[in-house]
Coordinates of C-alpha atoms in Angstrom, one line a residue:
Chain A
M7 CA -7.3 -44.7 -9.9
K8 CA -5.1 -46.3 -13.2
G9 CA -2.0 -47.8 -12.4
A10 CA -0.9 -51.5 -11.6
R11 CA 0.1 -51.0 -8.3
P12 CA -0.5 -47.6 -6.2
H13 CA 1.9 -47.4 -3.9
G14 CA 2.4 -45.5 -0.5
P15 CA 0.2 -42.0 -0.5
A16 CA -1.8 -41.3 -3.3
P17 CA -1.5 -37.6 -4.6
L18 CA -1.7 -34.8 -2.6
V19 CA -3.0 -31.6 -5.1
I20 CA -2.4 -28.2 -3.6
I21 CA -3.0 -24.7 -5.1
G22 CA -2.7 -21.4 -4.6
G23 CA -5.7 -20.4 -6.0
A24 CA -7.8 -18.9 -8.3
E25 CA -6.4 -21.6 -10.9
D26 CA -8.3 -21.0 -14.6
K27 CA -11.4 -22.4 -14.9
T28 CA -12.5 -21.3 -17.9
G29 CA -9.3 -22.3 -20.4
D30 CA -7.8 -25.1 -20.6
C31 CA -7.8 -25.6 -17.3
R32 CA -4.5 -27.3 -16.7
V33 CA -4.7 -27.2 -12.7
L34 CA -7.7 -28.8 -12.4
R35 CA -7.4 -31.5 -14.8
E36 CA -4.4 -32.9 -14.0
F37 CA -6.6 -32.8 -10.4
V38 CA -9.0 -35.1 -12.4
R39 CA -6.4 -37.5 -14.6
L40 CA -4.8 -38.5 -10.5
A41 CA -8.4 -38.6 -8.6
G42 CA -9.3 -41.7 -11.5
G43 CA -10.2 -39.4 -15.0
A44 CA -13.4 -39.1 -16.1
R45 CA -14.8 -42.6 -14.6
G46 CA -13.8 -41.1 -11.6
K47 CA -15.9 -39.7 -8.3
L48 CA -15.1 -36.7 -7.4
A49 CA -17.1 -34.9 -4.3
V50 CA -16.1 -30.7 -3.5
M51 CA -15.8 -30.0 0.1
T52 CA -16.6 -26.0 0.5
V53 CA -16.3 -26.2 4.0
A54 CA -13.6 -23.2 4.7
S55 CA -16.2 -21.2 2.4
E56 CA -19.3 -19.1 3.0
H57 CA -20.8 -19.7 0.1
A58 CA -20.6 -23.3 0.2
S59 CA -24.1 -23.7 -1.9
E60 CA -22.3 -21.4 -5.1
I61 CA -19.0 -21.9 -5.2
G62 CA -20.0 -26.3 -5.0
A63 CA -22.0 -25.6 -8.4
E64 CA -19.1 -23.6 -9.9
Y65 CA -16.6 -26.5 -9.2
V66 CA -19.7 -29.1 -9.9
R67 CA -20.0 -27.6 -13.4
V68 CA -16.0 -27.1 -13.6
F69 CA -15.2 -30.5 -13.6
Q70 CA -18.4 -31.8 -15.8
R71 CA -16.6 -29.4 -18.3
L72 CA -13.3 -31.4 -17.5
G73 CA -15.1 -35.3 -18.2
V74 CA -16.2 -36.2 -15.3
K75 CA -19.1 -38.1 -14.9
T76 CA -19.3 -38.6 -10.4
V77 CA -19.0 -35.3 -8.9
D78 CA -21.2 -34.2 -5.6
P79 CA -20.6 -31.0 -3.6
V80 CA -19.8 -31.8 -0.4
E81 CA -21.7 -29.2 1.5
V82 CA -20.2 -29.1 6.4
T83 CA -21.7 -26.7 7.6
S84 CA -20.9 -28.5 11.5
R85 CA -19.1 -31.2 13.3
A86 CA -22.2 -33.1 12.9
E87 CA -23.3 -32.2 10.2
A88 CA -19.5 -33.3 9.3
A89 CA -20.9 -37.4 11.0
S90 CA -23.7 -37.5 8.8
D91 CA -24.3 -40.4 6.7
G92 CA -25.0 -38.6 3.2
V93 CA -21.5 -36.7 4.5
L94 CA -19.8 -40.5 5.2
E95 CA -20.8 -42.3 2.2
K96 CA -19.8 -39.3 -0.2
L97 CA -15.9 -39.4 1.2
G98 CA -16.5 -42.9 1.6
K99 CA -16.8 -43.8 -2.2
A100 CA -15.0 -40.7 -3.7
T101 CA -11.8 -41.5 -5.7
G102 CA -10.6 -37.8 -5.1
V103 CA -12.3 -35.2 -2.7
F104 CA -11.0 -31.2 -2.9
F105 CA -11.5 -28.8 -1.0
T106 CA -12.5 -25.3 -1.6
G107 CA -11.2 -21.3 -1.2
G108 CA -12.6 -19.2 2.1
N109 CA -11.4 -19.4 5.2
Q110 CA -8.8 -22.0 6.6
L111 CA -10.1 -22.3 9.6
R112 CA -13.3 -23.5 9.5
I113 CA -11.9 -26.0 7.0
T114 CA -9.5 -27.4 10.8
N115 CA -12.1 -25.7 13.1
L116 CA -15.4 -28.4 11.4
L117 CA -13.1 -31.0 10.5
G118 CA -10.3 -31.6 12.8
G119 CA -10.4 -34.9 14.8
T120 CA -13.3 -35.9 13.0
V121 CA -14.5 -39.0 11.4
I122 CA -14.2 -37.7 8.1
D123 CA -11.0 -36.4 9.2
Q124 CA -9.9 -40.1 9.7
L125 CA -11.8 -41.8 7.0
L126 CA -9.8 -39.3 4.6
R127 CA -6.5 -39.6 6.2
R128 CA -6.7 -43.1 6.2
R129 CA -8.2 -43.0 2.6
Q130 CA -5.2 -41.4 1.2
E131 CA -2.6 -43.9 3.1
D132 CA -4.4 -46.1 1.8
H133 CA -3.4 -44.1 -1.8
K134 CA -7.8 -44.9 -2.0
V135 CA -7.9 -41.1 -2.2
V136 CA -6.3 -38.1 -3.4
L137 CA -6.6 -34.7 -2.5
G138 CA -6.8 -32.0 -3.6
G139 CA -7.4 -27.8 -2.4
T140 CA -6.8 -24.4 -3.5
S141 CA -5.9 -22.0 -1.4
A142 CA -7.5 -22.0 2.4
G143 CA -7.4 -25.7 1.2
A144 CA -3.9 -26.1 0.3
A145 CA -2.7 -24.2 3.6
M146 CA -3.8 -25.9 5.8
M147 CA -2.5 -29.4 4.0
S148 CA 0.5 -29.3 5.9
S149 CA 1.1 -30.0 9.9
T150 CA 1.8 -26.4 10.4
M151 CA -1.1 -23.7 8.7
I152 CA -0.8 -20.4 8.6
V153 CA -4.1 -19.1 9.7
G154 CA -3.1 -15.0 8.6
G155 CA -0.9 -12.5 8.4
A156 CA 0.2 -8.8 7.0
S157 CA 1.0 -8.9 2.7
E158 CA 3.9 -6.9 1.7
T159 CA 5.9 -6.5 4.9
T160 CA 9.1 -7.3 5.4
P161 CA 9.4 -10.2 7.9
R162 CA 8.4 -9.3 11.2
A163 CA 7.5 -10.2 14.5
G164 CA 3.8 -10.6 14.6
V165 CA 3.3 -10.0 11.1
V166 CA 1.9 -14.8 10.9
E167 CA 0.1 -16.7 12.5
V168 CA 0.2 -20.5 12.7
G169 CA -1.8 -23.3 13.7
P170 CA -1.9 -26.6 13.4
G171 CA -3.3 -27.4 10.2
M172 CA -4.6 -31.0 9.4
D173 CA -1.4 -32.9 9.1
F174 CA -1.7 -33.9 5.7
L175 CA 1.7 -33.1 4.8
R176 CA 4.7 -32.8 7.0
G177 CA 7.4 -31.3 7.2
V178 CA 6.6 -28.0 5.3
M179 CA 4.3 -24.6 5.8
I180 CA 2.2 -23.4 3.3
D181 CA 0.9 -20.4 2.7
Q182 CA -1.1 -19.5 -1.2
H183 CA -1.5 -16.5 -3.7
F184 CA 2.4 -15.8 -3.1
T185 CA 3.5 -13.9 -5.8
R186 CA 0.3 -12.3 -6.2
R187 CA -0.5 -11.4 -2.6
G188 CA 3.6 -11.0 -1.5
R189 CA 3.3 -12.8 1.3
A190 CA 6.8 -13.6 1.3
G191 CA 7.4 -11.6 4.5
R192 CA 4.7 -13.7 6.5
L193 CA 6.2 -16.6 5.7
L194 CA 9.4 -16.3 6.4
A195 CA 8.5 -14.8 9.6
A196 CA 6.3 -17.8 10.3
L197 CA 9.5 -20.2 9.2
A198 CA 12.4 -18.2 11.1
R199 CA 11.1 -20.2 14.1
Y200 CA 10.1 -23.7 12.1
P201 CA 13.5 -23.6 10.2
H202 CA 13.5 -27.5 10.2
Q203 CA 10.2 -26.8 8.0
L204 CA 10.7 -25.8 4.6
G205 CA 8.5 -22.9 3.5
I206 CA 5.9 -23.4 1.0
G207 CA 4.9 -20.3 -1.6
I208 CA 2.8 -20.9 -4.2
D209 CA 0.9 -18.8 -7.1
E210 CA -2.2 -18.4 -7.7
D211 CA -3.0 -21.3 -10.8
T212 CA -0.8 -23.2 -10.0
A213 CA -0.4 -26.4 -7.9
M214 CA 2.5 -28.5 -5.8
V215 CA 2.2 -31.6 -7.2
V216 CA 3.1 -34.3 -3.9
H217 CA 3.7 -38.4 -4.1
D218 CA 6.3 -40.4 -3.6
G219 CA 8.2 -38.1 -1.1
T220 CA 8.9 -35.2 -4.0
F221 CA 6.6 -32.2 -5.2
R222 CA 6.9 -30.9 -8.9
V223 CA 5.2 -27.9 -10.5
I224 CA 2.2 -27.0 -12.9
G225 CA 0.7 -24.0 -13.1
S226 CA 1.2 -20.1 -14.9
G227 CA 3.3 -19.6 -12.2
A228 CA 5.9 -20.7 -10.3
V229 CA 6.5 -23.0 -6.4
T230 CA 8.8 -21.5 -4.2
V231 CA 10.8 -23.3 -1.9
F232 CA 12.4 -21.2 0.9
D233 CA 14.9 -23.8 2.5
L234 CA 16.5 -22.3 6.9
G235 CA 18.1 -25.5 7.7
Q236 CA 21.7 -24.2 6.9
A237 CA 20.5 -20.6 7.1
T238 CA 24.2 -19.2 9.4
L239 CA 22.1 -16.5 11.4
N240 CA 18.1 -16.0 12.7
N241 CA 17.3 -13.7 15.2
V242 CA 13.7 -14.6 15.7
L243 CA 14.3 -15.6 19.6
E244 CA 15.6 -11.8 20.2
L245 CA 12.9 -10.1 18.7
K246 CA 11.1 -7.6 20.4
G247 CA 7.7 -5.5 19.5
D248 CA 7.6 -5.1 15.9
A249 CA 11.0 -5.4 15.3
H250 CA 12.4 -6.5 11.9
L251 CA 13.9 -10.1 11.2
A252 CA 17.5 -10.3 10.3
L253 CA 18.2 -14.1 8.4
C254 CA 21.0 -14.5 6.4
G255 CA 22.4 -17.8 4.4
A256 CA 17.7 -18.7 3.6
R257 CA 18.3 -20.9 0.3
L258 CA 15.5 -20.0 -1.5
H259 CA 14.5 -21.8 -4.8
I260 CA 11.5 -20.7 -7.7
L261 CA 10.8 -23.8 -9.6
P262 CA 8.2 -23.7 -12.3
D263 CA 5.9 -26.1 -15.0
G264 CA 7.8 -28.7 -15.2
F265 CA 9.8 -28.3 -12.1
G266 CA 10.0 -30.2 -9.4
F267 CA 11.7 -30.7 -5.5
D268 CA 12.6 -34.0 -3.2
L269 CA 10.8 -33.6 0.3
H270 CA 13.4 -35.4 2.1
N271 CA 16.2 -34.4 0.9
R272 CA 15.4 -30.7 0.2
V273 CA 17.0 -30.4 -3.4
P274 CA 15.1 -29.7 -6.4
L275 CA 14.6 -31.4 -8.8
P276 CA 15.2 -29.6 -12.3
A277 CA 12.5 -29.7 -15.3
G278 CA 14.0 -33.6 -17.7
E279 CA 14.3 -35.1 -13.3
R280 CA 9.9 -36.0 -13.0
P281 CA 10.0 -37.2 -9.7
R282 CA 8.0 -41.1 -11.2
S283 CA 4.2 -41.2 -12.5
P284 CA 1.9 -41.7 -9.0
Chain B
M18 CA 33.4 15.8 7.0
K19 CA 34.8 14.2 10.2
G20 CA 37.7 12.6 11.0
A21 CA 40.6 12.6 11.0
R22 CA 42.3 11.1 7.8
P23 CA 39.6 10.1 5.3
H24 CA 40.5 7.4 3.5
G25 CA 39.3 5.6 0.0
P26 CA 35.9 6.7 -1.5
A27 CA 33.6 8.5 0.8
P28 CA 29.8 7.0 1.8
L29 CA 27.4 6.4 -0.7
V30 CA 23.9 6.3 1.7
I31 CA 21.2 4.0 -0.7
I32 CA 17.6 4.8 0.1
G33 CA 14.1 2.9 -0.5
G34 CA 12.2 5.5 -1.0
A35 CA 9.9 7.3 1.1
E36 CA 12.2 7.7 3.7
D37 CA 10.7 9.3 7.4
K38 CA 10.9 14.1 6.7
T39 CA 8.7 15.2 10.3
G40 CA 9.6 12.2 12.3
D41 CA 12.8 11.1 13.9
C42 CA 13.9 11.6 10.2
R43 CA 16.8 8.9 11.0
V44 CA 17.5 8.1 7.5
L45 CA 19.0 11.5 6.5
R46 CA 20.7 12.6 9.9
E47 CA 23.2 9.6 9.5
F48 CA 22.5 11.6 5.3
V49 CA 23.4 14.5 7.1
R50 CA 25.7 13.4 9.4
L51 CA 28.8 11.2 7.5
A52 CA 28.0 15.1 5.5
G53 CA 29.9 17.1 7.7
G54 CA 26.6 17.5 9.4
A55 CA 25.6 21.1 10.5
R56 CA 28.2 22.9 9.0
G57 CA 28.1 20.4 6.1
K58 CA 27.4 22.4 2.4
L59 CA 24.6 20.5 1.0
A60 CA 23.7 20.6 -3.1
V61 CA 19.3 18.8 -3.3
M62 CA 19.7 17.2 -6.9
T63 CA 16.5 17.0 -8.3
V64 CA 16.7 15.8 -11.3
A65 CA 14.7 12.8 -11.6
S66 CA 11.5 14.5 -10.6
E67 CA 9.6 17.0 -12.5
H68 CA 8.7 18.7 -10.1
A69 CA 12.5 19.9 -8.6
S70 CA 10.9 23.0 -7.3
E71 CA 8.1 21.5 -4.8
I72 CA 11.1 18.2 -3.8
G73 CA 13.8 21.2 -4.0
A74 CA 11.8 23.1 -1.3
E75 CA 11.0 20.5 0.7
Y76 CA 13.7 18.7 1.1
V77 CA 15.8 22.0 2.1
R78 CA 13.5 22.3 4.8
V79 CA 14.0 18.8 5.9
F80 CA 17.8 19.5 6.2
Q81 CA 17.8 22.9 7.5
R82 CA 14.9 21.6 9.9
L83 CA 18.3 18.7 10.8
G84 CA 20.4 21.4 11.8
V85 CA 22.7 22.4 8.1
K86 CA 22.8 25.1 7.3
T87 CA 23.8 25.1 4.0
V88 CA 20.9 23.8 1.8
D89 CA 20.8 24.6 -2.2
P90 CA 18.1 22.7 -4.0
V91 CA 20.1 22.5 -8.2
E92 CA 18.0 22.1 -10.7
V93 CA 19.0 20.8 -14.1
T94 CA 16.6 20.6 -16.9
S95 CA 19.3 20.1 -19.6
R96 CA 22.2 18.8 -20.5
A97 CA 22.9 22.2 -21.6
E98 CA 21.7 23.0 -17.4
A99 CA 24.2 20.2 -16.3
A100 CA 27.4 22.8 -17.2
S101 CA 26.3 25.9 -16.2
D102 CA 28.3 28.0 -13.9
G103 CA 26.2 28.4 -11.0
V104 CA 24.9 24.1 -11.0
L105 CA 29.2 23.9 -10.9
E106 CA 29.9 26.8 -8.0
K107 CA 27.4 24.6 -5.9
L108 CA 28.4 21.0 -6.5
G109 CA 31.9 21.7 -6.9
K110 CA 32.2 22.7 -2.7
A111 CA 29.1 20.7 -1.8
T112 CA 30.0 17.8 1.0
G113 CA 26.5 15.7 0.6
V114 CA 23.9 16.0 -2.5
F115 CA 21.2 14.5 -2.7
F116 CA 19.4 13.1 -5.3
T117 CA 15.9 13.1 -4.8
G118 CA 13.0 10.6 -6.7
G119 CA 11.2 10.6 -10.2
N120 CA 11.9 8.7 -13.0
Q121 CA 15.9 6.5 -12.5
L122 CA 16.1 7.2 -16.5
R123 CA 16.1 11.2 -16.9
I124 CA 19.0 11.4 -14.1
T125 CA 21.4 9.5 -16.6
N126 CA 19.8 11.0 -19.4
L127 CA 20.3 14.2 -18.5
L128 CA 23.9 13.4 -16.4
G129 CA 25.0 11.2 -17.7
G130 CA 28.6 11.7 -19.2
T131 CA 28.1 15.9 -18.3
V132 CA 31.3 17.5 -17.0
I133 CA 28.9 17.1 -13.0
D134 CA 29.2 13.4 -13.6
Q135 CA 32.9 13.9 -13.5
L136 CA 32.8 16.1 -11.1
L137 CA 30.8 14.0 -8.4
R138 CA 32.5 11.0 -9.1
R139 CA 36.0 12.4 -8.9
R140 CA 35.1 14.2 -5.8
Q141 CA 33.1 10.9 -4.1
E142 CA 36.5 8.7 -5.3
D143 CA 38.5 11.3 -2.9
H144 CA 36.3 11.9 -0.1
K145 CA 35.2 14.9 -0.3
V146 CA 31.5 14.3 -1.1
V147 CA 28.9 11.8 0.3
L148 CA 26.1 11.5 -2.7
G149 CA 22.8 9.5 -0.8
G150 CA 19.8 9.2 -3.1
T151 CA 16.6 7.6 -2.5
S152 CA 13.8 5.7 -4.9
A153 CA 15.1 6.8 -8.2
G154 CA 18.4 8.4 -6.6
A155 CA 19.2 5.3 -5.7
A156 CA 18.5 3.1 -8.6
M157 CA 20.9 4.9 -10.6
M158 CA 23.3 3.9 -8.1
S159 CA 24.8 0.6 -9.3
S160 CA 26.8 0.0 -12.4
T161 CA 23.1 -1.8 -14.6
M162 CA 20.4 0.0 -12.8
I163 CA 16.8 -0.8 -12.7
V164 CA 15.0 1.4 -15.5
G165 CA 11.3 -0.4 -14.7
G166 CA 9.5 -3.9 -15.1
A167 CA 7.1 -5.3 -13.0
S168 CA 5.7 -5.0 -9.5
E169 CA 4.0 -8.3 -7.7
T170 CA 5.0 -10.9 -10.4
T171 CA 7.1 -13.9 -10.3
P172 CA 10.6 -14.3 -12.9
R173 CA 9.7 -14.6 -16.0
A174 CA 11.5 -13.5 -19.1
G175 CA 10.8 -9.9 -20.3
V176 CA 9.2 -8.7 -16.6
V177 CA 12.6 -5.7 -16.0
E178 CA 14.5 -3.0 -17.6
V179 CA 17.5 -2.9 -16.5
G180 CA 20.6 -0.2 -18.5
P181 CA 23.9 1.4 -17.5
G182 CA 23.7 3.8 -14.3
M183 CA 25.8 6.4 -12.5
D184 CA 28.7 3.5 -12.1
F185 CA 28.7 4.7 -8.4
L186 CA 28.6 1.2 -6.5
R187 CA 29.7 -1.3 -8.1
G188 CA 27.9 -4.8 -8.5
V189 CA 25.5 -4.5 -7.3
M190 CA 21.4 -4.0 -9.1
I191 CA 19.5 -2.2 -6.9
D192 CA 16.0 -2.1 -6.1
Q193 CA 13.6 -0.2 -4.2
H194 CA 10.2 0.2 -2.2
F195 CA 11.4 -3.1 -2.3
T196 CA 8.8 -4.8 -0.1
R197 CA 6.0 -1.9 -0.6
R198 CA 5.3 -2.9 -3.9
G199 CA 6.8 -6.5 -4.0
R200 CA 9.7 -6.0 -6.1
A201 CA 11.8 -9.6 -5.2
G202 CA 11.2 -10.9 -8.8
R203 CA 12.3 -8.2 -10.5
L204 CA 15.0 -8.0 -9.4
L205 CA 15.8 -12.1 -9.5
A206 CA 14.7 -11.6 -13.0
A207 CA 17.6 -9.1 -13.6
L208 CA 19.4 -10.5 -11.3
A209 CA 19.0 -14.6 -13.7
R210 CA 21.5 -12.9 -16.1
Y211 CA 24.3 -11.0 -14.6
P212 CA 24.6 -13.5 -11.9
H213 CA 28.3 -11.8 -10.8
Q214 CA 25.8 -8.9 -9.2
L215 CA 24.9 -8.4 -6.6
G216 CA 20.9 -8.3 -5.6
I217 CA 20.2 -5.4 -3.3
G218 CA 16.2 -4.7 -2.7
I219 CA 15.8 -1.2 -0.2
D220 CA 13.0 -1.3 1.7
E221 CA 11.0 2.1 2.5
D222 CA 12.5 4.2 5.0
T223 CA 15.3 2.3 4.7
A224 CA 18.4 2.8 3.3
M225 CA 22.0 0.4 2.9
V226 CA 25.0 3.0 4.0
V227 CA 28.4 1.9 1.7
H228 CA 31.8 2.7 2.6
D229 CA 34.8 1.0 2.1
G230 CA 33.7 -2.6 0.3
T231 CA 31.2 -3.1 3.2
F232 CA 27.3 -1.7 3.9
R233 CA 24.8 -1.2 6.5
V234 CA 21.5 -0.1 7.4
I235 CA 20.0 1.8 8.6
G236 CA 15.9 2.3 8.9
S237 CA 12.4 0.9 9.7
G238 CA 12.6 -1.6 7.5
A239 CA 15.3 -3.9 5.8
V240 CA 17.6 -4.3 3.1
T241 CA 17.6 -7.6 1.2
V242 CA 20.4 -9.3 -1.2
F243 CA 19.7 -12.3 -3.0
D244 CA 22.9 -13.9 -4.1
L245 CA 23.1 -15.9 -7.0
G246 CA 26.9 -16.9 -7.2
Q247 CA 26.1 -20.5 -6.3
A248 CA 22.7 -21.3 -7.8
T249 CA 22.4 -24.8 -9.2
L250 CA 20.2 -23.9 -11.8
N251 CA 19.0 -20.8 -14.2
N252 CA 16.8 -21.4 -17.2
V253 CA 17.5 -17.8 -18.3
L254 CA 18.9 -18.4 -20.9
E255 CA 16.7 -21.2 -22.7
L256 CA 13.3 -19.1 -21.4
K257 CA 11.2 -17.4 -24.5
G258 CA 8.2 -15.9 -24.0
D259 CA 6.8 -15.5 -20.8
A260 CA 8.2 -18.5 -19.8
H261 CA 8.5 -18.6 -16.0
L262 CA 12.2 -18.6 -14.8
A263 CA 13.5 -21.4 -13.0
L264 CA 15.3 -20.5 -10.3
C265 CA 17.4 -23.4 -7.6
G266 CA 20.1 -22.6 -4.7
A267 CA 20.3 -18.8 -4.6
R268 CA 21.1 -17.2 -1.5
L269 CA 19.2 -15.5 0.2
H270 CA 19.7 -12.4 3.1
I271 CA 17.5 -10.4 5.0
L272 CA 19.2 -7.2 7.0
P273 CA 17.7 -4.5 9.4
D274 CA 18.2 -2.4 10.8
G275 CA 22.1 -2.5 12.8
F276 CA 23.4 -5.3 10.3
G277 CA 25.8 -5.4 7.3
F278 CA 27.3 -7.1 4.0
D279 CA 30.4 -7.2 2.9
L280 CA 30.6 -6.9 -0.8
H281 CA 33.5 -8.5 -1.9
N282 CA 33.8 -11.5 0.2
R283 CA 29.5 -12.0 -0.4
V284 CA 29.0 -12.3 3.4
P285 CA 26.7 -10.7 6.2
L286 CA 28.3 -9.0 9.1
P287 CA 25.9 -9.2 11.8
A288 CA 24.9 -6.2 14.2
G289 CA 27.1 -6.2 16.5
E290 CA 30.2 -6.3 13.9
R291 CA 29.5 -2.7 11.9
P292 CA 32.1 -2.4 9.9
R293 CA 35.0 0.6 10.4
S294 CA 33.0 4.3 11.4
P295 CA 33.7 6.7 7.6

């Protein structure tokens, strides 16, 4: 990657799904830029998908169209395969690894705890590889992952399932296809039990680009942040059956393109005040 | 209505649409109770609907099943009809008037400024008639009414149209079918221009019962309150084209059955602290 002296972990590009692949491709173009541009070496991880070949070929075409010379699809269909020399070689030299959509449980189930997992984490922390992911590839980024749940529901007990994610970004729970699929209810239901985490809903064709404890937003939608840190009432511990969550005093931030957020201090950053460029 | 000494305006029962009409009918039963119970005199205002006869007959059946002896459907298809003796007589003696769903613009267009409008307002303020409304009949209750807009959208310029409502409840903008139709975006878009108002989203089969400057929630969903009074950033005045709203520091309350809200002080009331019963 460019930059005289990279510092800290490399950026994460976390996309809410359905990003533009035929037009200006602003979101994917930003991933490419951060991952080294035309000279970057990209790997497309299709592990989340049951249609790995098709989806891999699609992203290879898109990244090539965006000027990248070296793009390799990486198919992993078993934990054994995740440890194969071919896979490790591609990921060991990649400057950008992109996780496609599919089912986030396939990512944790096939990659969690493998040498790939360790390799990617170490290289990301050493600022050697930018990780990107869309849809399922976004959901898995956080420590606690939203596995699934109901859409267009008000927050109730039982409307959302969470589990351990791949832990590339701590302190948040991420949901994707956020507005389009009406997922505020399930994200709030998940968050009500863990108000020390931030709830982050990413719209389609929109990404949060995380670097240095902040993120900024790029794309045609918005990133919604729920902060329950100062909530005055939250009855989640008393809920029984399908009773309805009560929640008072939550904070809500809606951050479109250009806006940012300080993850440590839980403060939005106006569009003018971009975090330092990686 | 019951009660030794009624004080102030009568209650408003504002329903988010699709309330239960065949089971326990908790929401409609509460309207009936407030409007005088079995001995109340109900009028069903079908003005919002283009299928007035059918919808009127349906509500008459439901209210009769709930024990009310006197229920009259009131059809108004023109402003002249809104001033007819028959209509004024029914509304002049009603202890409860229920506005059905349909199109809220039909309510303002056919009733706004008529003698019905004045009659209902005066009788409601004198604690003589409880007003109820569902869906379009809920939207029209506020001073500024949400006329229409997009569903499942993030807040942008142009996604919502507002206009003057029937003004029975001041200081709020009401949206209905709230969670089911993914209307948080359009309500926030409307509210961003008028942060002195509260945004209130009512779920289906759920009502806010307003009395004495507070409301409480009844039903199977929730009432969502957006309070932008302390928002730290809101770029609505700079938005051009279909640009995306940025909004930081909004407050969010989700209030299920039994919870309440103090509209003057903008403070949620836990389920134990119900406002005084009317």
